[in-house]
XYZ file of C-alpha atoms in Angstrom:
518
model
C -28.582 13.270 2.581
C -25.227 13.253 4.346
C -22.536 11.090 1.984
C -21.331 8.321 4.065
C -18.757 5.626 3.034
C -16.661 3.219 4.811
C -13.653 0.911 4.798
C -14.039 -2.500 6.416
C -10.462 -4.022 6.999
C -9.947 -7.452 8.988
C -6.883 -6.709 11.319
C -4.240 -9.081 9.457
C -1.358 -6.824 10.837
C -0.610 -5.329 7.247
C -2.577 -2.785 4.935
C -2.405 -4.537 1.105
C -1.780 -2.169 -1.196
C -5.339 -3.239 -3.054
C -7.224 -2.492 0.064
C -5.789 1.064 0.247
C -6.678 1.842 -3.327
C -10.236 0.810 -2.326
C -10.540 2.952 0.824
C -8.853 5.948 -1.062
C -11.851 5.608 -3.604
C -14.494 5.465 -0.724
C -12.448 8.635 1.132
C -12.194 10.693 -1.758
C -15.848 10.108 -2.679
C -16.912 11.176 0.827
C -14.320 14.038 1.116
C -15.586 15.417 -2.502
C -19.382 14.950 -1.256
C -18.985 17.011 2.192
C -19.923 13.741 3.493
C -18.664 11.235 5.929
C -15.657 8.127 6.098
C -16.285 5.372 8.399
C -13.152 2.841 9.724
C -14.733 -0.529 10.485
C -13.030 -3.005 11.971
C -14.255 -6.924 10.753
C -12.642 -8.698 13.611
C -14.342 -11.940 13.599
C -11.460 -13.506 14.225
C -10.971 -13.849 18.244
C -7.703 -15.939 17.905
C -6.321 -12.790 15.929
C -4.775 -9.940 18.908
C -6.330 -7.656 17.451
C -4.716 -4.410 18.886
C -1.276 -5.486 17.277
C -2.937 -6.722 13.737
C -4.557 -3.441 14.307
C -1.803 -0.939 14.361
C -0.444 -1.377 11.168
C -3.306 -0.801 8.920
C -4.480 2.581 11.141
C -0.605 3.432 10.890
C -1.121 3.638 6.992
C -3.559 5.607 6.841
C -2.235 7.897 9.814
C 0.978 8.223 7.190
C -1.241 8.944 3.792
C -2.991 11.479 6.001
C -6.298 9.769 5.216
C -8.519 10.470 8.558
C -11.092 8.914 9.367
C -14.328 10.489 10.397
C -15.612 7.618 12.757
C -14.013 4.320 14.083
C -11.608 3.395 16.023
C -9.280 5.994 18.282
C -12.347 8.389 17.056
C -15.277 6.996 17.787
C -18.600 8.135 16.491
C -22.962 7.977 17.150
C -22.938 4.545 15.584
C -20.593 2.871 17.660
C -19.170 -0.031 18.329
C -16.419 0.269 15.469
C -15.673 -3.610 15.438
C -18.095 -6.587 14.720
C -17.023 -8.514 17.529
C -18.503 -5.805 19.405
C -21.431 -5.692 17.829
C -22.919 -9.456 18.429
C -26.109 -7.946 19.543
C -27.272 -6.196 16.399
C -26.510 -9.490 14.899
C -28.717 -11.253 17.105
C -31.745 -8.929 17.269
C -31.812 -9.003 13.220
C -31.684 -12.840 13.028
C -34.486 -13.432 15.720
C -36.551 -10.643 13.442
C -36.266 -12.622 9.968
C -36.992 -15.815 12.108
C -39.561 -14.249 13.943
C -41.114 -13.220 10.570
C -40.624 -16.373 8.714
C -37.803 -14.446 6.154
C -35.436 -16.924 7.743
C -35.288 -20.706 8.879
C -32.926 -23.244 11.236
C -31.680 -25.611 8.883
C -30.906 -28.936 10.308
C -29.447 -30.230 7.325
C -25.731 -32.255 6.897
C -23.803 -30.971 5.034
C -23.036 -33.790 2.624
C -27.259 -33.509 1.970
C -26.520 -29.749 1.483
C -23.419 -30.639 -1.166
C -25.665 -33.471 -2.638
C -28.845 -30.883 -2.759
C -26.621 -28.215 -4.546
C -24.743 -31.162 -7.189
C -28.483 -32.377 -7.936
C -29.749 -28.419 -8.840
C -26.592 -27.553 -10.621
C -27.414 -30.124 -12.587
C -30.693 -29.802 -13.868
C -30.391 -25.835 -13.885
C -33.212 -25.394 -11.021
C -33.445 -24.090 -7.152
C -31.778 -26.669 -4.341
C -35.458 -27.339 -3.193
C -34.282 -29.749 -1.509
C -32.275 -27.577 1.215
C -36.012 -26.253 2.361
C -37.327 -29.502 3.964
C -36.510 -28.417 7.411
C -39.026 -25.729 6.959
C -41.809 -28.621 6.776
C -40.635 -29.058 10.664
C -43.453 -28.634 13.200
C -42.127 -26.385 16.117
C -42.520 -29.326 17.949
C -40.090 -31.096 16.031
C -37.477 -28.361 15.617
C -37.375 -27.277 19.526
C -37.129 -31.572 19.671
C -33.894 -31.233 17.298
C -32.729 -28.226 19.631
C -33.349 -30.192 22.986
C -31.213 -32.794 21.283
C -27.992 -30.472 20.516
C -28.525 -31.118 17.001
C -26.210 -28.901 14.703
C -27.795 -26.134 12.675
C -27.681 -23.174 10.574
C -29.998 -20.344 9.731
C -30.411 -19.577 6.253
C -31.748 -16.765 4.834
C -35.481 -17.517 2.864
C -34.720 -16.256 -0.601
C -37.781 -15.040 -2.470
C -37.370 -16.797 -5.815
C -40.133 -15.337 -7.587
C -38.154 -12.071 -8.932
C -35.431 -10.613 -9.914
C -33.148 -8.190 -8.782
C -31.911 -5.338 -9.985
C -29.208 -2.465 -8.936
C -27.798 0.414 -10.897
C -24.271 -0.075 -10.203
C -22.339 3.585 -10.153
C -19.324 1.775 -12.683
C -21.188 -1.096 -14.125
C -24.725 -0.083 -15.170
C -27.572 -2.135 -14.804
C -27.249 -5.198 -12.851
C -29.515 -7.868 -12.285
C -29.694 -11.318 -11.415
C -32.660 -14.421 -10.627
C -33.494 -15.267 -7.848
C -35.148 -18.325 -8.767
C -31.598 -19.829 -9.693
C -30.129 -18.463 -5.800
C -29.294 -20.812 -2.786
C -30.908 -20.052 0.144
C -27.668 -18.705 1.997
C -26.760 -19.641 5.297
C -26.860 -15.900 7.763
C -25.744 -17.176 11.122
C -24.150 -19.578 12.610
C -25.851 -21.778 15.786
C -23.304 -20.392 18.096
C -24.521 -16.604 16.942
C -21.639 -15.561 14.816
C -22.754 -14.006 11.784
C -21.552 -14.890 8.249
C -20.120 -12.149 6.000
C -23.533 -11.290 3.678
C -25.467 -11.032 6.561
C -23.276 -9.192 8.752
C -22.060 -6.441 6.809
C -25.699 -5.177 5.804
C -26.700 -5.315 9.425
C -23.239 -3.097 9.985
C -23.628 -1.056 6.918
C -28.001 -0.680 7.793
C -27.114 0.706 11.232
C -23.951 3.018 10.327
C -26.285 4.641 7.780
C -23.621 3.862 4.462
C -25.216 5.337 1.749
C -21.960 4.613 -0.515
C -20.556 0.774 -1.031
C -17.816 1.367 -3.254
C -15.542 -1.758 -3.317
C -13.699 -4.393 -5.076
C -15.591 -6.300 -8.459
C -15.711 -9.479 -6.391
C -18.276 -8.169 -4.389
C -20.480 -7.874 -6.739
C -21.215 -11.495 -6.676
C -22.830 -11.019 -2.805
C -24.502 -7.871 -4.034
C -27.947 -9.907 -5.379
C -28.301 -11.609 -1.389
C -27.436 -8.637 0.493
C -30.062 -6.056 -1.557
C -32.451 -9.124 -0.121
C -31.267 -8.548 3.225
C -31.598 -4.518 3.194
C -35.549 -5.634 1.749
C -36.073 -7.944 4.662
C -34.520 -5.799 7.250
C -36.908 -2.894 5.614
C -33.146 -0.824 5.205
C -32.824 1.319 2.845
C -30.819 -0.016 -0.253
C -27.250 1.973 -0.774
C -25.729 2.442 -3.757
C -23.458 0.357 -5.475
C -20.015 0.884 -6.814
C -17.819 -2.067 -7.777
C -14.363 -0.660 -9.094
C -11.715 -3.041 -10.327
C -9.211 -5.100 -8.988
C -5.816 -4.276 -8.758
C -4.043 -6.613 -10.922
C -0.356 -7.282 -10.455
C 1.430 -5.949 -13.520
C 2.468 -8.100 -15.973
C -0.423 -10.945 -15.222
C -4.541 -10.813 -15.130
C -4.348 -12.104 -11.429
C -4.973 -9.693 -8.056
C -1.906 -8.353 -6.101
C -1.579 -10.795 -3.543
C 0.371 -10.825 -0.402
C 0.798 -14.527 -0.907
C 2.625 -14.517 -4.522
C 5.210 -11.920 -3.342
C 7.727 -15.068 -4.102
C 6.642 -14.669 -7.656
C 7.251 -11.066 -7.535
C 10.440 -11.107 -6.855
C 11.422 -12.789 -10.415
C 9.423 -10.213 -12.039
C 10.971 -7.436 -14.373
C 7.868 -4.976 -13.617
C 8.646 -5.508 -9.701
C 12.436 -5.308 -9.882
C 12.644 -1.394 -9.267
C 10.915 -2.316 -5.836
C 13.047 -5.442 -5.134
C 16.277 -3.746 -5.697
C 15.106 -0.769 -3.135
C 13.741 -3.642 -0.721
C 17.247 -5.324 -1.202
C 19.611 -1.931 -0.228
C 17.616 -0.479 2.436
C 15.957 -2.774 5.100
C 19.242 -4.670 6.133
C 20.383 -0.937 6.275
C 18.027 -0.023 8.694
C 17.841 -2.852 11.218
C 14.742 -5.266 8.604
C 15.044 -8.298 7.101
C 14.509 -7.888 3.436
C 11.928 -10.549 3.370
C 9.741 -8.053 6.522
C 8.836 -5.839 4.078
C 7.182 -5.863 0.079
C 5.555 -4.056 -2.303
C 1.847 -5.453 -1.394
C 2.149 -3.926 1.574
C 1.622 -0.128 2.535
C 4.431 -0.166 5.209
C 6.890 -1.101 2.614
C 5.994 2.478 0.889
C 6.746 4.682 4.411
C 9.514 2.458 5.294
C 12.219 2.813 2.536
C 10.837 6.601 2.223
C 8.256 7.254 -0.008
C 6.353 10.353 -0.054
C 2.505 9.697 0.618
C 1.943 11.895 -2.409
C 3.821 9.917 -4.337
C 1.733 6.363 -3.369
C -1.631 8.526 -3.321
C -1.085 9.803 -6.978
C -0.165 6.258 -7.970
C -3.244 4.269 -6.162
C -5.709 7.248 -7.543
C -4.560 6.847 -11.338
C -4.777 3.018 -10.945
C -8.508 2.350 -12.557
C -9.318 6.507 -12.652
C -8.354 8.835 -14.630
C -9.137 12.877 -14.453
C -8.573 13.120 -18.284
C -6.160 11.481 -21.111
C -3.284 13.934 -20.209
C -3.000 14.545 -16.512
C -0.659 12.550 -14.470
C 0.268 14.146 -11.468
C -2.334 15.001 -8.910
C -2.192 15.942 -5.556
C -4.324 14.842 -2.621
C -6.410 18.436 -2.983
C -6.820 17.503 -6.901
C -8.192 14.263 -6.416
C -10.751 15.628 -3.648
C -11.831 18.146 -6.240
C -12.097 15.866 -9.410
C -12.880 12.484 -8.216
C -16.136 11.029 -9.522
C -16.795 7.580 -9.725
C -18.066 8.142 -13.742
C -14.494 8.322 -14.459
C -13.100 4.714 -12.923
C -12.790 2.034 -15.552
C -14.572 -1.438 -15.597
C -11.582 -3.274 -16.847
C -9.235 -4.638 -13.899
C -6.301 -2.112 -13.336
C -2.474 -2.822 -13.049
C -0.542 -1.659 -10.295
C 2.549 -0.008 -12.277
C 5.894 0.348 -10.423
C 7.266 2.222 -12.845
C 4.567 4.704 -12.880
C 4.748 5.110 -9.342
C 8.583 5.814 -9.272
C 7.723 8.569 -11.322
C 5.051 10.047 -9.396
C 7.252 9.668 -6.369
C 10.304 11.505 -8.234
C 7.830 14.443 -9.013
C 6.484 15.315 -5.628
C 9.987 14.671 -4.126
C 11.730 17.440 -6.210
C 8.741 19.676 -5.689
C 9.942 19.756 -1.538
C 12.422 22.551 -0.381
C 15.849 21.348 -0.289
C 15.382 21.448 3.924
C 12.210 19.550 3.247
C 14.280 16.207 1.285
C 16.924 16.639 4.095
C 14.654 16.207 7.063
C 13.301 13.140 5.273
C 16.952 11.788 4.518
C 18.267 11.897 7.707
C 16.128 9.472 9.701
C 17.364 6.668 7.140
C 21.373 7.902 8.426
C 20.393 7.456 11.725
C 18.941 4.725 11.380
C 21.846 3.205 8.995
C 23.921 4.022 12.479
C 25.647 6.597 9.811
C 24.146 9.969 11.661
C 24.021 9.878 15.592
C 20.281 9.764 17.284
C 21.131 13.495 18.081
C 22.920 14.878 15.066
C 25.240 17.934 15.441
C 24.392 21.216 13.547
C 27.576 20.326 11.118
C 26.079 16.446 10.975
C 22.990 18.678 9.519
C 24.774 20.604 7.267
C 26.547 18.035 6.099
C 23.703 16.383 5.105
C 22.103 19.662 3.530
C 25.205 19.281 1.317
C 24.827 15.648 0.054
C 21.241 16.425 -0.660
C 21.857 19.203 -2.469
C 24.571 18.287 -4.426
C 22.755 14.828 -5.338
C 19.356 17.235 -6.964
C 16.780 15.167 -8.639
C 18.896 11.684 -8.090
C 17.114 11.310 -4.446
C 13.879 9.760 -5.776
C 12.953 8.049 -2.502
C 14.453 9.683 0.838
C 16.262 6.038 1.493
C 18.112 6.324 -1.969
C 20.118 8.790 0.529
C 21.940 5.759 2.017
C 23.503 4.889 -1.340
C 25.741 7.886 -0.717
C 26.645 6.561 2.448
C 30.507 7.184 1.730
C 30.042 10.864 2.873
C 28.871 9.730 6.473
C 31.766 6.996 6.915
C 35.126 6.671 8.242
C 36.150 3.555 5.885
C 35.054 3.357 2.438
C 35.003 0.740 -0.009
C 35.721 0.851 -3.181
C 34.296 -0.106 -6.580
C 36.356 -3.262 -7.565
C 35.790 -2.824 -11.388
C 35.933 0.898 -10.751
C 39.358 0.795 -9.220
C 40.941 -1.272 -11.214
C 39.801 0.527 -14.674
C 40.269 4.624 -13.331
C 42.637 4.038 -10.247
C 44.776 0.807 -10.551
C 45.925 1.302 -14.021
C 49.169 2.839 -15.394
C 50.628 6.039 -13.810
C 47.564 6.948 -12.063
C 48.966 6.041 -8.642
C 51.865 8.306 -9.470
C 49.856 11.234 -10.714
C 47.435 11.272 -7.034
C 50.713 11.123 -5.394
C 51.833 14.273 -7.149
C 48.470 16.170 -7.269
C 48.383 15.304 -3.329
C 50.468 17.789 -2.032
C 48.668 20.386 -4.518
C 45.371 20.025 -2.755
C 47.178 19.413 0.791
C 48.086 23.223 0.196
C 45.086 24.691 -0.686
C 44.389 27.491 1.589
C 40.607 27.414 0.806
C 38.850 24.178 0.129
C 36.243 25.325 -2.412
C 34.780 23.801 -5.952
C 36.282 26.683 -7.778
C 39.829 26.638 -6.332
C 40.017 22.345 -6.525
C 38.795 22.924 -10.327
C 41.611 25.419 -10.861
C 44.322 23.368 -9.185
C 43.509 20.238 -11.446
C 43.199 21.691 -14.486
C 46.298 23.635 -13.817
C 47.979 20.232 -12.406
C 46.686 18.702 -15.810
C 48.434 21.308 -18.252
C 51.592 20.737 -16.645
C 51.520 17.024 -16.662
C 50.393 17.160 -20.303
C 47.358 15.055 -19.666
C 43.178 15.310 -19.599
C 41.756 16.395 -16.404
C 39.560 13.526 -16.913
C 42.048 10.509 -15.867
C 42.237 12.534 -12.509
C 38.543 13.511 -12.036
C 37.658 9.136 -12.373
C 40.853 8.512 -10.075
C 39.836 11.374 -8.030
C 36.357 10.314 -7.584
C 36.805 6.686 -6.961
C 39.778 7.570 -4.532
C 37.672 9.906 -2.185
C 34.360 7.989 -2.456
C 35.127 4.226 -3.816
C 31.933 4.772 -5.920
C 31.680 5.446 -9.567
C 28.153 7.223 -9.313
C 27.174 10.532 -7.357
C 27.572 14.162 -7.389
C 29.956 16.180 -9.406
C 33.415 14.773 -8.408
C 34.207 18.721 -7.055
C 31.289 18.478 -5.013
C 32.542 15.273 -3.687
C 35.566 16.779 -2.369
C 34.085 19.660 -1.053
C 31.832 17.562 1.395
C 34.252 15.094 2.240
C 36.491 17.435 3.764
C 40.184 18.056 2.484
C 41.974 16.219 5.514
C 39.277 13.130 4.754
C 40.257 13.698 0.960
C 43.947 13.616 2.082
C 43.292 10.592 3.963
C 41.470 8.645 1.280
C 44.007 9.517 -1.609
C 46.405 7.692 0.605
C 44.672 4.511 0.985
C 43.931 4.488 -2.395
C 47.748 4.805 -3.657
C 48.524 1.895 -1.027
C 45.249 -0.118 -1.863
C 46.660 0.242 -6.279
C 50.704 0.017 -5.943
C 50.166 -3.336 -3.286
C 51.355 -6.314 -4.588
């Protein structure tokens, strides 16, 4: 038997972060298997445009270099890829369970529905009441259907068992169906309703695998029922956790970003969100961290969001924390994810993302910084070879402190003509005693320098320093904040060196003017 699992999405014109975790479960279980992952779309929606709500979730997984086997852009034997497509199978299996008296037209309101379900809650028994339209003649129900009459078909539950599954992460599962509603399938118009449609979908694209979320498990009892009906083979069941947001017992949702935002787990994020999208041309509120985009947008590595989503709920052993995309191919097993709901952990992730990014080539982290300058409107569209270089440089010299390719833009004071400075900064390493006086002195010492290297600045300084009687340190802060306005960065040598020594020159100047001003 061939392994086939799929990934369902509605086209809301985002990818939640949740969602992804799930489909990386159901693609890593099919990749490990030799089997098969399927991309359907659920697009019951027809006020949605669906090719723009679209984009953006087959976007994420085109960047997390998740393919997909069949579905959309691919296309497959058990096509169409989208349920709005695929009325007709939807049809043919209603007018079957009809046909075969496994489902009815109900013709009841639905205030005697609400009153049948109050009255069974109550007394701990079966809504018999909801069945009286099956004691209908046909003459009276085609009477009800010459007449317009609203209806819905409902599914004829069998309510002298049980049912039972042998969930791959819960065990043994089983529930009554003597204490089950008899669920409504299909709409009178023909539009399906979620039980009934996604076992005629999963049925005919042969799933054999339905790993998702734990609040599926609720529709699991009426959809085995279906697969029976339909005479379908049952798949098997996997319900892995939620992903909780950290910090509460609640989901990740899209809707309590707001709340997000005051959180200490999610500040890390925030603060990223904050510095780069009004950088590169996005409101800060376009982006967040429920969303996949946010990830490729402010420049994480996929590696770095894979390894986080596949060690939130599974685990390959007590120890191991960083896995690559082969690793979790080779060791994923669904034995190994956890019942308990699972946080999402920004912290966690920044750390994953810091390990695969200093595992790249220095060219590698370059070629990912520079589309953030460009963007930023501090590279030009078609950088120069010394624009390249440059940026080679800043990389370089920054090491292990470029954690997410955007972080690049924080160091924006190599790229720009003006610079602004660090008010507290200034004041406390620039604008204080003789320090203007000593940058006016050492000036002429680096204006002189033949070769503009780290060793021979170094050299001059601490051979400026002796003679002035002083610590090379009060010049290496002045020096720093002068030629970069920023406290934080590289080595203050390396500073110089990429700045340039007639940009250095430049900069010491304004400084001087900037600390003996009025």
């Amino acid at each position: 038997m061939t392994v086939r699992t799929r990934f369902a999405p509605s086209p809301t014109g985002y990818m939640h972060i949740g969602g992804m975790r799930t489909a990386l479960f159901n693609w890593l279980y099919a990749k490990k298997h030799g089997g098969k992952f399927i991309l359907r779309i659920d697009d019951t929606d027809q006020q949605r445009n669906v090719d723009d709500a679209l984009a953006p979730i087959l976007q994420a997984f085109r960047w997390l270099n998740l393919d997909w086997d069949e579905g959309p852009e691919v296309g497959g034997d058990y096509g169409p890829y989208f349920q709005s497509q695929r009325s007709d199978l939807y049809t043919a299996a209603a007018d079957r369970l009809l046909a075969e008296g496994k489902a009815y037209r109900c013709f009841d309101t639905s205030e005697e529905v609400q009153a049948d379900k109050e009255a069974a809650r109550e007394n701990g028994t079966p809504p018999a009441g909801m069945r009286r339209s099956l004691e209908l003649s046909d003459a009276e129900i085609q009477q009800k259907l010459d007449n317009g009459d609203p209806w819905v078909m409902r599914f004829k539950v069998p309510q002298d068992r049980k049912i039972e599954i042998h969930d791959e992460i819960r065990g043994h599962v089983e529930w009554d169906a003597a204490l089950m509603f008899d669920p409504n399938i299909m709409r009178s118009n023909g539009s399906p309703l979620y039980n009934f449609a996604t076992v005629v979908d999963d049925a005919q694209l042969k799933i054999t695998h339905v790993i998702r979320a734990e609040e599926h498990l609720s529709n699991t009892a009426i959809q085995v029922l279906l697969y029976e009906a339909l005479g379908e083979t049952v798949p098997t069941f996997a319900h892995i956790p939620f992903v909780m947001a950290p910090g509460t017992k609640k989901k990740i949702s899209k809707r309590d970003v707001e709340k997000y935002r005051k959180s200490p787990a999610f500040k890390i994020l925030f603060d990223l969100s904050n510095q780069v999208l009004p950088q590169i041309g996005l409101d800060e509120g376009a982006l967040n961290p429920v969303m996949v985009e946010f990830y490729e947008q402010t420049g994480f590595l996929p590696a770095g969001l894979l390894n986080s989503l596949g060690r939130t709920g599974w685990s390959f052993d007590e120890t191991t924390e960083f896995m690559s995309l082969d690793f979790l191919i080779e060791n994923f097993s669904l034995g190994r994810v956890v019942k308990a709901s699972a946080a999402f952990d920004p912290e966690k992730l920044m750390s994953y993302q810091a390990h695969w990014m200093n595992e790249l080539s220095s060219d590698d982290r370059t070629e990912r910084c520079t589309p953030f300058l460009q963007k930023a409107g501090l590279l030009p569209a078609d950088p120069s070879e010394d624009d390249l270089a440059k940026v080679s440089k800043v990389v370089e010299s920054l090491g292990d402190r470029i954690k997410v390719a955007s972080d690049i833009l924080t160091y924006g004071y190599f790229f720009k003509d003006n610079i602004e400075y660090d008010a507290k900064a200034f004041k406390k390493r620039v604008k204080k005693g003789n320090v203007p006086e000593l940058l006016g002195e050492f000036r002429p010492v680096l204006a002189e320098l033949s070769e503009w290297t780290l060793e021979s600045i170094e050299a001059a300084l601490q051979q400026f320093a002796e003679s002035k009687e002083i610590g090379t340190g009060l010049l290496i802060n002045a020096l720093r904040i002068a030629s970069t306005g920023s406290p934080a960065g590289p080595g203050v040598y390396d500073c110089l060196v990429i700045v340039g020594q007639e940009t250095v020159l430049t900069r010491i100047d304004a400084a001087i003017e900037k600390a003996t001003a009025g």
